[in-house]
PDB file of C-alpha atoms in Angstrom:
ATOM      1  CA  MET M  74     -90.207 -24.063-105.382  1.00 91.00           C
ATOM      2  CA  ILE M  75     -86.820 -23.610-107.816  1.00 97.00           C
ATOM      3  CA  LEU M  76     -83.755 -25.073-107.705  1.00 98.00           C
ATOM      4  CA  GLN M  77     -80.772 -22.730-108.680  1.00 98.00           C
ATOM      5  CA  ALA M  78     -77.238 -24.060-109.746  1.00 98.00           C
ATOM      6  CA  CYS M  79     -74.558 -21.763-108.696  1.00 98.00           C
ATOM      7  CA  VAL M  80     -71.720 -23.200-110.497  1.00 98.00           C
ATOM      8  CA  ASN M  81     -68.631 -21.804-110.106  1.00 98.00           C
ATOM      9  CA  GLY M  82     -68.249 -18.930-107.610  1.00 97.00           C
ATOM     10  CA  ALA M  83     -65.925 -16.650-106.831  1.00 96.00           C
ATOM     11  CA  ARG M  84     -63.283 -19.610-106.028  1.00 96.00           C
ATOM     12  CA  ASP M  85     -60.207 -19.966-107.143  1.00 94.00           C
ATOM     13  CA  VAL M  86     -60.234 -23.207-110.234  1.00 93.00           C
ATOM     14  CA  ALA M  87     -57.938 -25.324-108.618  1.00 94.00           C
ATOM     15  CA  GLU M  88     -60.139 -25.896-106.370  1.00 96.00           C
ATOM     16  CA  HIS M  89     -62.498 -28.430-108.066  1.00 97.00           C
ATOM     17  CA  PRO M  90     -62.125 -29.893-111.468  1.00 94.00           C
ATOM     18  CA  TRP M  91     -64.761 -28.466-112.741  1.00 96.00           C
ATOM     19  CA  LEU M  92     -64.145 -25.116-111.850  1.00 96.00           C
ATOM     20  CA  SER M  93     -62.243 -23.667-114.326  1.00 95.00           C
ATOM     21  CA  ALA M  94     -61.910 -21.078-116.947  1.00 95.00           C
ATOM     22  CA  ASP M  95     -62.794 -21.957-119.708  1.00 97.00           C
ATOM     23  CA  GLU M  96     -66.472 -21.400-119.820  1.00 98.00           C
ATOM     24  CA  THR M  97     -67.448 -24.403-121.676  1.00 98.00           C
ATOM     25  CA  VAL M  98     -65.731 -26.318-119.469  1.00 97.00           C
ATOM     26  CA  VAL M  99     -68.622 -25.117-116.783  1.00 98.00           C
ATOM     27  CA  ALA M 100     -71.008 -24.404-119.255  1.00 98.00           C
ATOM     28  CA  GLN M 101     -70.774 -28.696-119.683  1.00 98.00           C
ATOM     29  CA  ASP M 102     -71.201 -28.936-116.092  1.00 98.00           C
ATOM     30  CA  ALA M 103     -74.559 -26.153-115.986  1.00 98.00           C
ATOM     31  CA  ALA M 104     -76.082 -28.116-118.372  1.00 98.00           C
ATOM     32  CA  ALA M 105     -76.071 -32.081-116.890  1.00 98.00           C
ATOM     33  CA  ALA M 106     -76.961 -29.725-113.371  1.00 98.00           C
ATOM     34  CA  VAL M 107     -80.081 -28.623-115.168  1.00 98.00           C
ATOM     35  CA  ASP M 108     -80.382 -32.106-116.665  1.00 98.00           C
ATOM     36  CA  ALA M 109     -80.056 -32.873-112.950  1.00 98.00           C
ATOM     37  CA  GLY M 110     -83.722 -30.700-111.841  1.00 98.00           C
ATOM     38  CA  ALA M 111     -81.808 -27.675-111.784  1.00 98.00           C
ATOM     39  CA  ALA M 112     -84.802 -25.390-113.511  1.00 98.00           C
ATOM     40  CA  GLU M 113     -81.545 -21.623-113.199  1.00 98.00           C
ATOM     41  CA  ILE M 114     -78.408 -21.328-113.457  1.00 98.00           C
ATOM     42  CA  HIS M 115     -76.022 -18.579-111.108  1.00 98.00           C
ATOM     43  CA  VAL M 116     -72.421 -18.578-112.990  1.00 98.00           C
ATOM     44  CA  HIS M 117     -69.500 -16.708-112.625  1.00 98.00           C
ATOM     45  CA  ALA M 118     -68.069 -14.848-115.516  1.00 98.00           C
ATOM     46  CA  LYS M 119     -63.917 -14.864-115.828  1.00 98.00           C
ATOM     47  CA  ASP M 120     -60.995 -13.588-117.481  1.00 97.00           C
ATOM     48  CA  ALA M 121     -58.416 -15.600-118.825  1.00 93.00           C
ATOM     49  CA  ALA M 122     -56.323 -15.814-115.831  1.00 93.00           C
ATOM     50  CA  GLY M 123     -59.768 -17.658-114.211  1.00 95.00           C
ATOM     51  CA  ARG M 124     -60.353 -14.464-111.780  1.00 96.00           C
ATOM     52  CA  ASP M 125     -64.323 -12.960-111.236  1.00 98.00           C
ATOM     53  CA  SER M 126     -64.950 -10.576-114.406  1.00 98.00           C
ATOM     54  CA  LEU M 127     -67.740  -7.843-115.739  1.00 98.00           C
ATOM     55  CA  ALA M 128     -66.119  -7.003-118.602  1.00 98.00           C
ATOM     56  CA  PRO M 129     -68.283  -7.216-121.738  1.00 98.00           C
ATOM     57  CA  GLU M 130     -66.198  -9.488-123.653  1.00 98.00           C
ATOM     58  CA  ASP M 131     -65.715 -11.946-120.538  1.00 98.00           C
ATOM     59  CA  VAL M 132     -69.480 -11.875-119.960  1.00 98.00           C
ATOM     60  CA  ARG M 133     -70.600 -12.547-123.572  1.00 98.00           C
ATOM     61  CA  ARG M 134     -68.293 -15.469-123.514  1.00 98.00           C
ATOM     62  CA  TRP M 135     -69.622 -17.092-120.293  1.00 98.00           C
ATOM     63  CA  LEU M 136     -73.436 -16.108-121.018  1.00 98.00           C
ATOM     64  CA  GLY M 137     -72.998 -17.328-124.887  1.00 98.00           C
ATOM     65  CA  ALA M 138     -70.743 -20.740-123.888  1.00 98.00           C
ATOM     66  CA  VAL M 139     -74.171 -21.569-121.217  1.00 98.00           C
ATOM     67  CA  ARG M 140     -76.825 -20.485-122.966  1.00 98.00           C
ATOM     68  CA  ALA M 141     -75.773 -22.991-125.316  1.00 98.00           C
ATOM     69  CA  ALA M 142     -74.969 -26.204-123.542  1.00 98.00           C
ATOM     70  CA  ALA M 143     -78.699 -25.246-121.714  1.00 98.00           C
ATOM     71  CA  PRO M 144     -80.964 -23.040-124.527  1.00 98.00           C
ATOM     72  CA  GLY M 145     -83.912 -21.679-123.170  1.00 98.00           C
ATOM     73  CA  ILE M 146     -82.427 -22.405-119.422  1.00 98.00           C
ATOM     74  CA  PRO M 147     -82.647 -18.340-116.851  1.00 98.00           C
ATOM     75  CA  VAL M 148     -79.263 -17.628-116.444  1.00 98.00           C
ATOM     76  CA  GLY M 149     -78.192 -15.273-113.708  1.00 98.00           C
ATOM     77  CA  VAL M 150     -74.218 -13.291-112.845  1.00 98.00           C
ATOM     78  CA  THR M 151     -72.945 -12.102-110.012  1.00 98.00           C
ATOM     79  CA  THR M 152     -71.948  -7.812-109.883  1.00 98.00           C
ATOM     80  CA  GLY M 153     -69.545  -8.997-106.655  1.00 96.00           C
ATOM     81  CA  ALA M 154     -67.399  -5.755-105.676  1.00 97.00           C
ATOM     82  CA  TRP M 155     -65.317  -7.846-105.375  1.00 96.00           C
ATOM     83  CA  ALA M 156     -65.061  -8.144-109.295  1.00 97.00           C
ATOM     84  CA  GLU M 157     -64.790  -5.055-109.904  1.00 96.00           C
ATOM     85  CA  PRO M 158     -64.044  -2.577-106.858  1.00 96.00           C
ATOM     86  CA  ASP M 159     -64.647   1.334-108.183  1.00 97.00           C
ATOM     87  CA  VAL M 160     -68.529   1.639-108.014  1.00 98.00           C
ATOM     88  CA  SER M 161     -67.947   4.106-111.875  1.00 98.00           C
ATOM     89  CA  ARG M 162     -66.739   1.076-113.689  1.00 98.00           C
ATOM     90  CA  ARG M 163     -68.371  -2.022-112.396  1.00 98.00           C
ATOM     91  CA  LEU M 164     -71.616   0.893-114.049  1.00 98.00           C
ATOM     92  CA  ALA M 165     -69.942   1.462-116.956  1.00 98.00           C
ATOM     93  CA  ALA M 166     -68.947  -2.232-117.318  1.00 98.00           C
ATOM     94  CA  ILE M 167     -72.734  -3.279-116.413  1.00 98.00           C
ATOM     95  CA  GLU M 168     -73.551  -0.595-118.774  1.00 98.00           C
ATOM     96  CA  SER M 169     -71.198  -1.781-121.664  1.00 98.00           C
ATOM     97  CA  TRP M 170     -72.496  -5.305-121.915  1.00 98.00           C
ATOM     98  CA  THR M 171     -73.285  -6.733-125.124  1.00 98.00           C
ATOM     99  CA  GLU M 172     -75.096  -9.772-124.208  1.00 98.00           C
ATOM    100  CA  LEU M 173     -77.361  -9.519-121.403  1.00 98.00           C
ATOM    101  CA  PRO M 174     -78.776 -12.081-118.608  1.00 98.00           C
ATOM    102  CA  ASP M 175     -81.629 -12.443-117.349  1.00 98.00           C
ATOM    103  CA  TYR M 176     -80.903 -11.056-113.958  1.00 98.00           C
ATOM    104  CA  ALA M 177     -77.398 -10.202-111.541  1.00 98.00           C
ATOM    105  CA  SER M 178     -76.839 -10.551-107.586  1.00 98.00           C
ATOM    106  CA  VAL M 179     -76.373  -7.105-106.330  1.00 98.00           C
ATOM    107  CA  ASN M 180     -75.158  -7.056-103.130  1.00 97.00           C
ATOM    108  CA  TRP M 181     -76.722  -4.458-100.832  1.00 97.00           C
ATOM    109  CA  HIS M 182     -73.750  -3.808 -98.261  1.00 94.00           C
ATOM    110  CA  GLU M 183     -71.807  -2.689-100.652  1.00 96.00           C
ATOM    111  CA  ALA M 184     -71.314   0.410-101.697  1.00 95.00           C
ATOM    112  CA  GLY M 185     -73.111   1.520-105.102  1.00 96.00           C
ATOM    113  CA  ALA M 186     -75.897  -0.938-104.877  1.00 97.00           C
ATOM    114  CA  ASP M 187     -78.731   0.997-105.478  1.00 98.00           C
ATOM    115  CA  GLU M 188     -77.147   2.277-108.486  1.00 98.00           C
ATOM    116  CA  VAL M 189     -75.819  -0.772-109.958  1.00 98.00           C
ATOM    117  CA  ALA M 190     -79.582  -1.971-109.101  1.00 98.00           C
ATOM    118  CA  ALA M 191     -80.443   0.969-111.354  1.00 98.00           C
ATOM    119  CA  ALA M 192     -77.279   0.342-114.357  1.00 98.00           C
ATOM    120  CA  LEU M 193     -79.461  -3.244-114.416  1.00 98.00           C
ATOM    121  CA  ARG M 194     -83.044  -2.276-114.453  1.00 98.00           C
ATOM    122  CA  ARG M 195     -82.886   0.588-116.782  1.00 97.00           C
ATOM    123  CA  ARG M 196     -81.530  -2.601-119.130  1.00 98.00           C
ATOM    124  CA  GLY M 197     -84.226  -5.088-118.707  1.00 98.00           C
ATOM    125  CA  ILE M 198     -81.829  -7.565-116.415  1.00 98.00           C
ATOM    126  CA  GLY M 199     -83.209  -8.686-113.422  1.00 98.00           C
ATOM    127  CA  VAL M 200     -82.175  -8.333-109.535  1.00 98.00           C
ATOM    128  CA  GLU M 201     -81.524 -10.286-107.542  1.00 98.00           C
ATOM    129  CA  ALA M 202     -81.106  -8.638-104.134  1.00 98.00           C
ATOM    130  CA  GLY M 203     -78.417 -10.286-101.697  1.00 98.00           C
ATOM    131  CA  ILE M 204     -78.697  -9.963 -97.824  1.00 97.00           C
ATOM    132  CA  TRP M 205     -76.831 -11.994 -95.231  1.00 93.00           C
ATOM    133  CA  ASP M 206     -76.732  -9.309 -92.919  1.00 93.00           C
ATOM    134  CA  ALA M 207     -78.355  -6.091 -90.572  1.00 93.00           C
ATOM    135  CA  ALA M 208     -76.177  -3.630 -92.693  1.00 94.00           C
ATOM    136  CA  GLY M 209     -77.462  -4.926 -95.834  1.00 95.00           C
ATOM    137  CA  LEU M 210     -80.916  -5.578 -94.555  1.00 96.00           C
ATOM    138  CA  GLU M 211     -81.390  -1.499 -94.040  1.00 96.00           C
ATOM    139  CA  ALA M 212     -79.415  -1.004 -96.985  1.00 97.00           C
ATOM    140  CA  TRP M 213     -81.865  -2.719 -99.010  1.00 97.00           C
ATOM    141  CA  ARG M 214     -85.306  -1.627 -96.746  1.00 96.00           C
ATOM    142  CA  VAL M 215     -84.180   2.286 -97.607  1.00 97.00           C
ATOM    143  CA  SER M 216     -83.695   1.530-101.344  1.00 97.00           C
ATOM    144  CA  PRO M 217     -85.813   3.379-103.879  1.00 95.00           C
ATOM    145  CA  VAL M 218     -85.427   0.269-106.028  1.00 95.00           C
ATOM    146  CA  ARG M 219     -86.163  -2.624-104.012  1.00 96.00           C
ATOM    147  CA  GLY M 220     -89.722  -3.270-104.908  1.00 95.00           C
ATOM    148  CA  ALA M 221     -89.312  -3.371-108.160  1.00 96.00           C
ATOM    149  CA  CYS M 222     -85.909  -6.818-107.399  1.00 98.00           C
ATOM    150  CA  LEU M 223     -86.794 -10.201-108.869  1.00 98.00           C
ATOM    151  CA  ARG M 224     -86.599 -11.959-105.323  1.00 98.00           C
ATOM    152  CA  VAL M 225     -84.758 -11.393-102.351  1.00 98.00           C
ATOM    153  CA  LEU M 226     -81.478 -13.810-101.760  1.00 98.00           C
ATOM    154  CA  VAL M 227     -81.411 -14.665 -98.046  1.00 98.00           C
ATOM    155  CA  GLU M 228     -77.397 -15.358 -98.152  1.00 97.00           C
ATOM    156  CA  LEU M 229     -75.859 -17.253 -94.724  1.00 97.00           C
ATOM    157  CA  PRO M 230     -72.481 -17.106 -94.102  1.00 96.00           C
ATOM    158  CA  ALA M 231     -70.559 -20.535 -93.333  1.00 96.00           C
ATOM    159  CA  GLU M 232     -72.083 -20.675 -90.087  1.00 96.00           C
ATOM    160  CA  ALA M 233     -72.714 -24.165 -87.145  1.00 94.00           C
ATOM    161  CA  ALA M 234     -76.289 -25.941 -88.620  1.00 93.00           C
ATOM    162  CA  ASP M 235     -77.843 -24.745 -84.823  1.00 95.00           C
ATOM    163  CA  VAL M 236     -77.493 -20.754 -86.467  1.00 96.00           C
ATOM    164  CA  VAL M 237     -79.084 -20.741 -89.471  1.00 97.00           C
ATOM    165  CA  ARG M 238     -82.406 -21.176 -88.764  1.00 97.00           C
ATOM    166  CA  PRO M 239     -82.665 -18.221 -86.228  1.00 97.00           C
ATOM    167  CA  HIS M 240     -80.783 -15.990 -88.576  1.00 96.00           C
ATOM    168  CA  ALA M 241     -82.316 -17.211 -91.951  1.00 97.00           C
ATOM    169  CA  GLU M 242     -85.673 -16.779 -90.282  1.00 97.00           C
ATOM    170  CA  GLY M 243     -84.297 -13.910 -88.966  1.00 96.00           C
ATOM    171  CA  LEU M 244     -84.141 -12.191 -92.191  1.00 97.00           C
ATOM    172  CA  ILE M 245     -87.001 -13.970 -93.727  1.00 98.00           C
ATOM    173  CA  ALA M 246     -89.279 -11.562 -91.804  1.00 97.00           C
ATOM    174  CA  HIS M 247     -87.964  -8.611 -91.872  1.00 97.00           C
ATOM    175  CA  VAL M 248     -88.070  -9.174 -96.169  1.00 97.00           C
ATOM    176  CA  ALA M 249     -91.528 -10.052 -96.081  1.00 97.00           C
ATOM    177  CA  ARG M 250     -92.263  -7.450 -93.475  1.00 96.00           C
ATOM    178  CA  GLU M 251     -91.517  -4.880 -96.445  1.00 96.00           C
ATOM    179  CA  GLU M 252     -92.276  -6.397-100.034  1.00 97.00           C
ATOM    180  CA  PRO M 253     -93.974  -9.953 -98.631  1.00 97.00           C
ATOM    181  CA  ASP M 254     -94.935 -10.312-102.285  1.00 96.00           C
ATOM    182  CA  LEU M 255     -91.344 -10.141-103.261  1.00 97.00           C
ATOM    183  CA  PRO M 256     -90.071 -14.170-103.907  1.00 98.00           C
ATOM    184  CA  ILE M 257     -86.843 -15.473-101.268  1.00 98.00           C
ATOM    185  CA  LEU M 258     -84.539 -17.645-102.418  1.00 98.00           C
ATOM    186  CA  LEU M 259     -82.531 -19.124 -99.374  1.00 98.00           C
ATOM    187  CA  HIS M 260     -78.550 -20.692 -99.314  1.00 98.00           C
ATOM    188  CA  GLY M 261     -76.181 -21.129 -96.849  1.00 98.00           C
ATOM    189  CA  GLU M 262     -72.360 -21.589 -98.051  1.00 97.00           C
ATOM    190  CA  GLU M 263     -70.031 -24.084 -96.580  1.00 98.00           C
ATOM    191  CA  LEU M 264     -71.026 -25.081 -93.130  1.00 97.00           C
ATOM    192  CA  SER M 265     -74.364 -23.402 -93.705  1.00 98.00           C
ATOM    193  CA  ALA M 266     -75.453 -24.923 -97.083  1.00 98.00           C
ATOM    194  CA  TRP M 267     -76.502 -27.923 -96.350  1.00 98.00           C
ATOM    195  CA  PRO M 268     -79.153 -26.724 -93.788  1.00 98.00           C
ATOM    196  CA  ALA M 269     -79.887 -23.994 -95.398  1.00 98.00           C
ATOM    197  CA  LEU M 270     -81.052 -25.840 -98.346  1.00 98.00           C
ATOM    198  CA  ASP M 271     -83.219 -28.106 -95.931  1.00 98.00           C
ATOM    199  CA  LEU M 272     -84.393 -25.424 -94.275  1.00 98.00           C
ATOM    200  CA  ALA M 273     -85.705 -23.793 -97.617  1.00 98.00           C
ATOM    201  CA  GLY M 274     -87.620 -26.688 -98.224  1.00 98.00           C
ATOM    202  CA  GLU M 275     -89.743 -26.493 -95.530  1.00 97.00           C
ATOM    203  CA  LEU M 276     -90.107 -23.189 -95.398  1.00 97.00           C
ATOM    204  CA  GLY M 277     -91.860 -23.435 -99.660  1.00 97.00           C
ATOM    205  CA  LEU M 278     -88.686 -21.294-100.422  1.00 98.00           C
ATOM    206  CA  ASP M 279     -86.648 -20.890-103.716  1.00 98.00           C
ATOM    207  CA  THR M 280     -83.206 -22.217-102.692  1.00 98.00           C
ATOM    208  CA  ARG M 281     -79.730 -23.043-104.764  1.00 98.00           C
ATOM    209  CA  ILE M 282     -76.628 -25.469-104.388  1.00 98.00           C
ATOM    210  CA  GLY M 283     -73.728 -26.058-106.621  1.00 98.00           C
ATOM    211  CA  LEU M 284     -69.466 -25.824-105.915  1.00 98.00           C
ATOM    212  CA  GLU M 285     -70.184 -21.731-105.655  1.00 98.00           C
ATOM    213  CA  ASP M 286     -71.515 -22.251-102.057  1.00 98.00           C
ATOM    214  CA  THR M 287     -70.428 -26.434-101.345  1.00 98.00           C
ATOM    215  CA  LEU M 288     -67.770 -28.858-102.446  1.00 98.00           C
ATOM    216  CA  LEU M 289     -69.445 -31.702-100.804  1.00 98.00           C
ATOM    217  CA  LEU M 290     -72.103 -33.496-100.392  1.00 98.00           C
ATOM    218  CA  PRO M 291     -74.449 -34.186 -97.359  1.00 98.00           C
ATOM    219  CA  ASP M 292     -72.488 -37.310 -96.166  1.00 97.00           C
ATOM    220  CA  GLY M 293     -69.769 -34.800 -96.193  1.00 97.00           C
ATOM    221  CA  THR M 294     -67.925 -36.122 -99.020  1.00 98.00           C
ATOM    222  CA  ASP M 295     -66.251 -34.158-101.851  1.00 98.00           C
ATOM    223  CA  ALA M 296     -68.957 -33.344-104.521  1.00 98.00           C
ATOM    224  CA  PRO M 297     -67.756 -34.762-108.299  1.00 98.00           C
ATOM    225  CA  SER M 298     -69.642 -32.464-110.012  1.00 98.00           C
ATOM    226  CA  ASN M 299     -72.886 -29.979-109.587  1.00 98.00           C
ATOM    227  CA  ALA M 300     -74.217 -32.533-111.618  1.00 98.00           C
ATOM    228  CA  ALA M 301     -74.011 -33.996-108.351  1.00 98.00           C
ATOM    229  CA  LEU M 302     -74.909 -31.265-106.004  1.00 98.00           C
ATOM    230  CA  VAL M 303     -78.342 -30.815-108.072  1.00 98.00           C
ATOM    231  CA  ARG M 304     -79.322 -35.060-107.785  1.00 98.00           C
ATOM    232  CA  ALA M 305     -78.324 -34.227-103.861  1.00 98.00           C
ATOM    233  CA  ALA M 306     -80.896 -31.435-103.165  1.00 98.00           C
ATOM    234  CA  ARG M 307     -83.435 -33.005-105.537  1.00 98.00           C
ATOM    235  CA  ALA M 308     -83.182 -35.646-103.274  1.00 97.00           C
ATOM    236  CA  ARG M 309     -83.440 -33.351 -99.968  1.00 97.00           C
ATOM    237  CA  LEU M 310     -86.829 -31.282-101.227  1.00 97.00           C
ATOM    238  CA  PRO M 311     -90.103 -31.440-101.413  1.00 92.00           C
ATOM    239  CA  ARG M 312     -91.652 -32.555-104.842  1.00 78.00           C
ATOM    240  CA  ALA M 313     -93.217 -30.041-106.830  1.00 50.00           C
TER     241      ALA M 313
END
């Protein structure tokens, strides 16, 4: 079971002291999350104003900072359409990256997912297929690059705890039917973050936690850092 730390996401930098526009600050907390038990890092590169960016210079700076702080740890980035809505410019950005992540997430409900995934694959970057609803599932199911993905991210929106299991298990069953050997990483956000992590532990699936998905510890108190979230997650997950 892999525990990934999703350290910042698309959140506004004002939401938490560790959600900074300074890559060295976020990298410091990412390294602490690794020390606390995270095996991988998922980070959103930012521009100087703290907005998500796919620009080559921003991706280079952020990857460089995280890798310097946590050497040898796999690091992934987002390719979310909110960072660059125009598909052709998104593809051009990926082709221009000078420092390459180990993997990148692709949201299959977004326009251009097949093309983005193929561009990542051409550059030797692993593809995390993000699926959270029936439309994304169907788009991934018919994708020519479906079987070439590194893993599938079954991503649950902010929903009540009693909805998490049926929602997750439905998506998981469909993914497993299409690609039974493809690893699945299950995670939620906000209300579903901790229930989804617990379910992932029960099912023996990879999972993730971090300030991208929740600002709260399991008891509802404010999380002081990504490292604190990872420690709390480790305490809830089965021992490897």
